[in-house]
C-alpha cells in the first residue's frame, strides 16, 4: 500500500508543535479552504468582525468561507468582541468557531477580545471545534531572540485550539506550503476530503519543507542556516560595521553631487507577521546636492536595479535608502558597483 506522501513531515510537525497529527497542502489559503470545507459544509462558521481580513490578492475571509461552502456568522464588532458575543452566535447551525490572525493590520484604542483559551472552553462546552488561522505562525518564541512576539503554533494548540493553519513560507522560512495541525480525528477527516488531492504539495516542496523543519530541531544551526531568521537576527552593530565598509566604496563610484552616509532605519518584517512592528536597522543613505534632486535620485535608484545583481532601494525624505539587513553577499555587491557610473550616464 502507498503511504501518504507527507507522513514523515507530519511527524516532524507534531514534534515541533505538540500537535496530535498534521497534514500539508499547497499553501495556507488551501489549508483554510480544506479545513472549512471538511468541517463546516453548509453550516455556520462564527468569526469576529474584527478578524474578517483581506490578505491580498483575492484572499478575503468572507469570500473564502463562501467558496468553501460555509456560511459566515459575524460575531461582535470591529474593535470589540466579547466571549458572550461568541456564546450568542453559537446555535444549531454552528459547525465551528474560527479565529483569524490579523496578519497585516492592527486595531488599536478601545478594543477587546477574549483569550484563545476562553474561546476554546466555550467551544468545548458546545461540542464544536475551535480553529485558528494563524497566517504566518511561528514555531519559535521570537521574544527569546529579542524580536517582537508572534503567536506560535504550539501556544495556540496549548490554549485549546483543535486545529491551526499556517504558511510554510512566511516566518517559517520554508517553501510555499500550508500546514494544518491539531486533533488527530479532525485531521483524519480532512485527509479524506476529495479536495485534499487537488490541493496536495509536490515532492520537491515536501523535501524542501522537510529540510527546513529539520533545522528547527536545532535552534543554533537554525539561526545560522535559515535565511529568514538569519536576517531578522542581524544586530545593528553588525549592520553598522558592514555599512562603514561599504560607504567609501559606494561614494567613490557615484557622481560628485552625491553624498553617501550611514543612516539608521527600520526594517519591516512583512509577510503577514508583526504588521506594525519594525526592527532597528542600518542603511546606506544616498542624498544629492543641487537642482533636479528628485529626478536624479530616481535615476540612481533605477541604475541600482539595473546592476547584474539588482539592488532594490527605497526613496524616502529626499534620499535613497539601501537597508543592509538582507544583504547576503557583501563581496558580490561591492564588486559590481563599478557598473554604476556607466548605468548613470548611458551612451546616447
Ligand atoms: C498569509 C495568510 C493566509 C494565506 O496564506 P498563503 O500561504 O499565502 O496562502 C491566510 N490567512 C492568513 C491570516 C494569512 O496571513
mmCIF file of C-alpha atoms in Angstrom, residues 33-267:
data_model
loop_
_atom_site.group_PDB
_atom_site.id
_atom_site.type_symbol
_atom_site.label_atom_id
_atom_site.label_comp_id
_atom_site.label_asym_id
_atom_site.label_seq_id
_atom_site.Cartn_x
_atom_site.Cartn_y
_atom_site.Cartn_z
ATOM 1 C CA UNK A 33 -10.411 26.190 2.490
ATOM 2 C CA UNK A 34 -9.859 22.476 3.007
ATOM 3 C CA UNK A 35 -10.430 22.764 6.740
ATOM 4 C CA UNK A 36 -13.641 24.764 6.308
ATOM 5 C CA UNK A 37 -14.952 22.588 3.507
ATOM 6 C CA UNK A 38 -14.370 19.446 5.575
ATOM 7 C CA UNK A 39 -15.703 20.599 8.929
ATOM 8 C CA UNK A 40 -18.440 23.079 8.049
ATOM 9 C CA UNK A 41 -20.027 22.497 4.609
ATOM 10 C CA UNK A 42 -23.458 24.154 4.516
ATOM 11 C CA UNK A 43 -23.053 25.255 8.124
ATOM 12 C CA UNK A 44 -22.126 28.379 10.018
ATOM 13 C CA UNK A 45 -18.634 29.487 10.946
ATOM 14 C CA UNK A 46 -18.572 32.058 13.749
ATOM 15 C CA UNK A 47 -15.803 34.648 13.381
ATOM 16 C CA UNK A 48 -15.229 38.040 14.978
ATOM 17 C CA UNK A 49 -15.987 41.096 12.830
ATOM 18 C CA UNK A 50 -12.530 42.329 13.796
ATOM 19 C CA UNK A 51 -10.922 39.373 12.012
ATOM 20 C CA UNK A 52 -12.572 39.402 8.584
ATOM 21 C CA UNK A 53 -9.283 40.147 6.926
ATOM 22 C CA UNK A 54 -8.162 40.617 3.360
ATOM 23 C CA UNK A 55 -4.675 39.201 2.972
ATOM 24 C CA UNK A 56 -4.094 40.465 -0.535
ATOM 25 C CA UNK A 57 -4.851 39.097 -3.950
ATOM 26 C CA UNK A 58 -8.343 37.705 -3.644
ATOM 27 C CA UNK A 59 -7.928 36.105 -0.242
ATOM 28 C CA UNK A 60 -10.719 37.719 1.761
ATOM 29 C CA UNK A 61 -12.021 35.727 4.684
ATOM 30 C CA UNK A 62 -15.768 36.206 3.943
ATOM 31 C CA UNK A 63 -15.220 35.134 0.316
ATOM 32 C CA UNK A 64 -13.103 32.138 1.317
ATOM 33 C CA UNK A 65 -15.859 30.956 3.634
ATOM 34 C CA UNK A 66 -18.431 31.247 0.864
ATOM 35 C CA UNK A 67 -16.186 29.432 -1.641
ATOM 36 C CA UNK A 68 -15.635 26.668 0.910
ATOM 37 C CA UNK A 69 -19.397 26.170 1.178
ATOM 38 C CA UNK A 70 -19.794 27.741 4.613
ATOM 39 C CA UNK A 71 -21.998 30.479 5.979
ATOM 40 C CA UNK A 72 -20.158 33.238 7.802
ATOM 41 C CA UNK A 73 -21.701 34.169 11.127
ATOM 42 C CA UNK A 74 -20.257 37.533 12.151
ATOM 43 C CA UNK A 75 -19.523 37.977 15.836
ATOM 44 C CA UNK A 76 -19.102 41.176 17.892
ATOM 45 C CA UNK A 77 -17.868 44.407 16.360
ATOM 46 C CA UNK A 78 -14.767 45.576 14.540
ATOM 47 C CA UNK A 79 -12.995 46.785 17.663
ATOM 48 C CA UNK A 80 -14.662 44.856 20.483
ATOM 49 C CA UNK A 81 -15.712 41.231 20.588
ATOM 50 C CA UNK A 82 -16.634 39.598 23.897
ATOM 51 C CA UNK A 83 -16.918 35.969 24.902
ATOM 52 C CA UNK A 84 -20.698 36.397 25.300
ATOM 53 C CA UNK A 85 -20.853 37.557 21.667
ATOM 54 C CA UNK A 86 -19.458 34.172 20.640
ATOM 55 C CA UNK A 87 -21.853 32.450 23.012
ATOM 56 C CA UNK A 88 -24.850 34.203 21.470
ATOM 57 C CA UNK A 89 -23.667 33.414 17.942
ATOM 58 C CA UNK A 90 -23.399 29.665 18.569
ATOM 59 C CA UNK A 91 -26.564 27.835 17.576
ATOM 60 C CA UNK A 92 -27.765 24.605 15.999
ATOM 61 C CA UNK A 93 -26.247 25.597 12.640
ATOM 62 C CA UNK A 94 -22.789 26.411 14.010
ATOM 63 C CA UNK A 95 -20.109 23.987 12.829
ATOM 64 C CA UNK A 96 -17.150 25.726 14.406
ATOM 65 C CA UNK A 97 -15.654 28.922 15.750
ATOM 66 C CA UNK A 98 -12.745 30.303 13.771
ATOM 67 C CA UNK A 99 -10.211 32.873 14.855
ATOM 68 C CA UNK A 100 -8.151 34.604 12.173
ATOM 69 C CA UNK A 101 -4.838 36.241 12.918
ATOM 70 C CA UNK A 102 -4.938 39.863 11.784
ATOM 71 C CA UNK A 103 -1.658 39.471 9.962
ATOM 72 C CA UNK A 104 -1.387 42.761 8.145
ATOM 73 C CA UNK A 105 -3.118 45.372 10.289
ATOM 74 C CA UNK A 106 -3.761 46.220 13.894
ATOM 75 C CA UNK A 107 -6.850 47.619 15.578
ATOM 76 C CA UNK A 108 -5.783 49.767 18.497
ATOM 77 C CA UNK A 109 -7.531 52.001 21.023
ATOM 78 C CA UNK A 110 -10.855 50.903 22.555
ATOM 79 C CA UNK A 111 -10.530 47.213 21.798
ATOM 80 C CA UNK A 112 -11.114 43.866 23.446
ATOM 81 C CA UNK A 113 -11.172 40.217 22.536
ATOM 82 C CA UNK A 114 -11.446 37.045 24.600
ATOM 83 C CA UNK A 115 -8.400 34.883 25.146
ATOM 84 C CA UNK A 116 -7.924 31.822 22.991
ATOM 85 C CA UNK A 117 -8.341 29.553 25.995
ATOM 86 C CA UNK A 118 -11.696 31.159 26.881
ATOM 87 C CA UNK A 119 -12.977 30.625 23.335
ATOM 88 C CA UNK A 120 -11.631 27.077 23.427
ATOM 89 C CA UNK A 121 -13.544 26.308 26.626
ATOM 90 C CA UNK A 122 -16.734 27.771 25.221
ATOM 91 C CA UNK A 123 -16.394 25.616 22.107
ATOM 92 C CA UNK A 124 -15.725 22.522 24.184
ATOM 93 C CA UNK A 125 -18.916 23.158 26.159
ATOM 94 C CA UNK A 126 -20.839 23.331 22.874
ATOM 95 C CA UNK A 127 -19.033 20.332 21.345
ATOM 96 C CA UNK A 128 -17.785 22.255 18.319
ATOM 97 C CA UNK A 129 -14.199 22.647 17.144
ATOM 98 C CA UNK A 130 -12.239 25.849 17.668
ATOM 99 C CA UNK A 131 -9.849 26.544 14.810
ATOM 100 C CA UNK A 132 -7.277 29.297 14.332
ATOM 101 C CA UNK A 133 -5.872 30.551 11.063
ATOM 102 C CA UNK A 134 -2.504 31.795 12.273
ATOM 103 C CA UNK A 135 -1.436 33.054 8.862
ATOM 104 C CA UNK A 136 2.265 33.297 9.425
ATOM 105 C CA UNK A 137 2.529 31.298 12.583
ATOM 106 C CA UNK A 138 5.886 30.759 14.182
ATOM 107 C CA UNK A 139 7.450 27.600 15.534
ATOM 108 C CA UNK A 140 9.695 29.579 17.859
ATOM 109 C CA UNK A 141 9.236 32.085 20.595
ATOM 110 C CA UNK A 142 10.597 35.136 18.781
ATOM 111 C CA UNK A 143 10.993 37.030 22.055
ATOM 112 C CA UNK A 144 13.792 34.695 23.011
ATOM 113 C CA UNK A 145 15.754 36.215 20.125
ATOM 114 C CA UNK A 146 14.886 39.787 21.074
ATOM 115 C CA UNK A 147 12.245 40.040 18.353
ATOM 116 C CA UNK A 148 8.620 41.100 18.818
ATOM 117 C CA UNK A 149 6.309 38.248 19.728
ATOM 118 C CA UNK A 150 4.347 36.464 17.013
ATOM 119 C CA UNK A 151 1.840 33.800 18.124
ATOM 120 C CA UNK A 152 3.345 30.324 17.917
ATOM 121 C CA UNK A 153 1.609 27.195 16.721
ATOM 122 C CA UNK A 154 2.408 25.417 19.984
ATOM 123 C CA UNK A 155 0.891 28.207 22.097
ATOM 124 C CA UNK A 156 -2.354 28.145 20.151
ATOM 125 C CA UNK A 157 -2.657 24.375 20.470
ATOM 126 C CA UNK A 158 -1.793 24.586 24.176
ATOM 127 C CA UNK A 159 -4.527 27.165 24.690
ATOM 128 C CA UNK A 160 -7.031 24.647 23.403
ATOM 129 C CA UNK A 161 -7.378 25.224 19.662
ATOM 130 C CA UNK A 162 -8.457 21.998 17.952
ATOM 131 C CA UNK A 163 -6.757 22.894 14.678
ATOM 132 C CA UNK A 164 -4.417 25.602 13.466
ATOM 133 C CA UNK A 165 -3.438 26.513 9.915
ATOM 134 C CA UNK A 166 -0.298 28.387 8.904
ATOM 135 C CA UNK A 167 2.034 29.073 5.985
ATOM 136 C CA UNK A 168 5.266 27.275 5.220
ATOM 137 C CA UNK A 169 6.793 30.297 3.536
ATOM 138 C CA UNK A 170 6.167 33.220 5.825
ATOM 139 C CA UNK A 171 8.035 33.470 9.128
ATOM 140 C CA UNK A 172 8.706 29.746 8.982
ATOM 141 C CA UNK A 173 11.084 30.469 6.119
ATOM 142 C CA UNK A 174 10.371 27.371 4.037
ATOM 143 C CA UNK A 175 8.824 26.732 0.615
ATOM 144 C CA UNK A 176 5.248 27.648 -0.283
ATOM 145 C CA UNK A 177 3.021 25.311 1.706
ATOM 146 C CA UNK A 178 0.055 25.316 4.054
ATOM 147 C CA UNK A 179 0.104 23.287 7.235
ATOM 148 C CA UNK A 180 -2.886 22.073 9.242
ATOM 149 C CA UNK A 181 -2.036 20.745 12.695
ATOM 150 C CA UNK A 182 -4.046 19.633 15.700
ATOM 151 C CA UNK A 183 -6.553 16.959 16.690
ATOM 152 C CA UNK A 184 -5.973 13.588 15.037
ATOM 153 C CA UNK A 185 -9.675 12.809 14.401
ATOM 154 C CA UNK A 186 -10.203 16.138 12.614
ATOM 155 C CA UNK A 187 -7.008 15.744 10.560
ATOM 156 C CA UNK A 188 -8.217 12.261 9.547
ATOM 157 C CA UNK A 189 -11.473 13.761 8.227
ATOM 158 C CA UNK A 190 -9.557 16.473 6.370
ATOM 159 C CA UNK A 191 -7.302 13.900 4.703
ATOM 160 C CA UNK A 192 -10.384 12.078 3.377
ATOM 161 C CA UNK A 193 -11.809 15.177 1.697
ATOM 162 C CA UNK A 194 -11.566 14.644 -2.103
ATOM 163 C CA UNK A 195 -10.292 18.233 -2.370
ATOM 164 C CA UNK A 196 -7.160 17.155 -0.471
ATOM 165 C CA UNK A 197 -5.643 15.567 -3.559
ATOM 166 C CA UNK A 198 -6.366 18.634 -5.656
ATOM 167 C CA UNK A 199 -4.527 20.763 -3.132
ATOM 168 C CA UNK A 200 -1.607 18.489 -2.352
ATOM 169 C CA UNK A 201 2.021 19.549 -2.433
ATOM 170 C CA UNK A 202 4.574 18.128 -4.818
ATOM 171 C CA UNK A 203 7.572 16.023 -3.768
ATOM 172 C CA UNK A 204 10.162 18.733 -4.252
ATOM 173 C CA UNK A 205 8.421 21.056 -1.891
ATOM 174 C CA UNK A 206 7.878 18.298 0.660
ATOM 175 C CA UNK A 207 11.635 17.699 0.502
ATOM 176 C CA UNK A 208 12.413 21.386 0.980
ATOM 177 C CA UNK A 209 9.926 21.791 3.808
ATOM 178 C CA UNK A 210 11.318 18.705 5.460
ATOM 179 C CA UNK A 211 14.856 20.189 5.425
ATOM 180 C CA UNK A 212 13.619 23.460 6.927
ATOM 181 C CA UNK A 213 11.654 21.677 9.649
ATOM 182 C CA UNK A 214 14.711 19.540 10.463
ATOM 183 C CA UNK A 215 16.628 22.787 11.027
ATOM 184 C CA UNK A 216 14.032 23.760 13.626
ATOM 185 C CA UNK A 217 15.074 20.802 15.761
ATOM 186 C CA UNK A 218 18.411 22.534 16.429
ATOM 187 C CA UNK A 219 17.997 26.223 17.229
ATOM 188 C CA UNK A 220 21.678 27.198 16.973
ATOM 189 C CA UNK A 221 22.004 25.770 13.496
ATOM 190 C CA UNK A 222 18.631 27.246 12.592
ATOM 191 C CA UNK A 223 19.735 30.812 13.314
ATOM 192 C CA UNK A 224 22.792 30.420 11.115
ATOM 193 C CA UNK A 225 21.232 28.484 8.260
ATOM 194 C CA UNK A 226 17.676 29.687 7.837
ATOM 195 C CA UNK A 227 17.875 32.921 5.801
ATOM 196 C CA UNK A 228 14.640 34.397 7.254
ATOM 197 C CA UNK A 229 15.896 34.086 10.808
ATOM 198 C CA UNK A 230 19.498 34.918 9.976
ATOM 199 C CA UNK A 231 18.450 38.270 8.508
ATOM 200 C CA UNK A 232 15.953 39.023 11.279
ATOM 201 C CA UNK A 233 18.645 38.443 13.882
ATOM 202 C CA UNK A 234 21.428 40.584 12.426
ATOM 203 C CA UNK A 235 22.332 43.146 15.056
ATOM 204 C CA UNK A 236 22.514 46.909 14.391
ATOM 205 C CA UNK A 237 26.203 46.661 15.351
ATOM 206 C CA UNK A 238 26.948 44.062 12.651
ATOM 207 C CA UNK A 239 24.991 46.094 10.136
ATOM 208 C CA UNK A 240 26.791 49.274 11.130
ATOM 209 C CA UNK A 241 30.195 47.670 10.534
ATOM 210 C CA UNK A 242 29.005 46.433 7.156
ATOM 211 C CA UNK A 243 27.783 49.938 6.289
ATOM 212 C CA UNK A 244 31.112 51.503 7.253
ATOM 213 C CA UNK A 245 32.957 49.084 4.946
ATOM 214 C CA UNK A 246 30.668 49.801 2.007
ATOM 215 C CA UNK A 247 30.177 53.549 2.383
ATOM 216 C CA UNK A 248 33.533 54.734 0.905
ATOM 217 C CA UNK A 249 33.252 52.257 -1.962
ATOM 218 C CA UNK A 250 29.826 53.467 -2.905
ATOM 219 C CA UNK A 251 30.816 57.113 -2.531
ATOM 220 C CA UNK A 252 33.709 56.577 -4.938
ATOM 221 C CA UNK A 253 31.522 55.315 -7.804
ATOM 222 C CA UNK A 254 28.719 57.868 -7.529
ATOM 223 C CA UNK A 255 28.774 61.380 -9.045
ATOM 224 C CA UNK A 256 30.350 64.261 -7.114
ATOM 225 C CA UNK A 257 26.995 65.820 -6.260
ATOM 226 C CA UNK A 258 26.083 62.643 -4.379
ATOM 227 C CA UNK A 259 26.645 62.146 -0.703
ATOM 228 C CA UNK A 260 26.578 58.675 0.847
ATOM 229 C CA UNK A 261 26.097 58.365 4.569
ATOM 230 C CA UNK A 262 25.434 55.614 7.073
ATOM 231 C CA UNK A 263 21.961 56.077 8.484
ATOM 232 C CA UNK A 264 19.640 54.457 10.933
ATOM 233 C CA UNK A 265 16.480 52.914 9.515
ATOM 234 C CA UNK A 266 13.730 50.476 10.442
ATOM 235 C CA UNK A 267 13.212 47.120 8.717
#
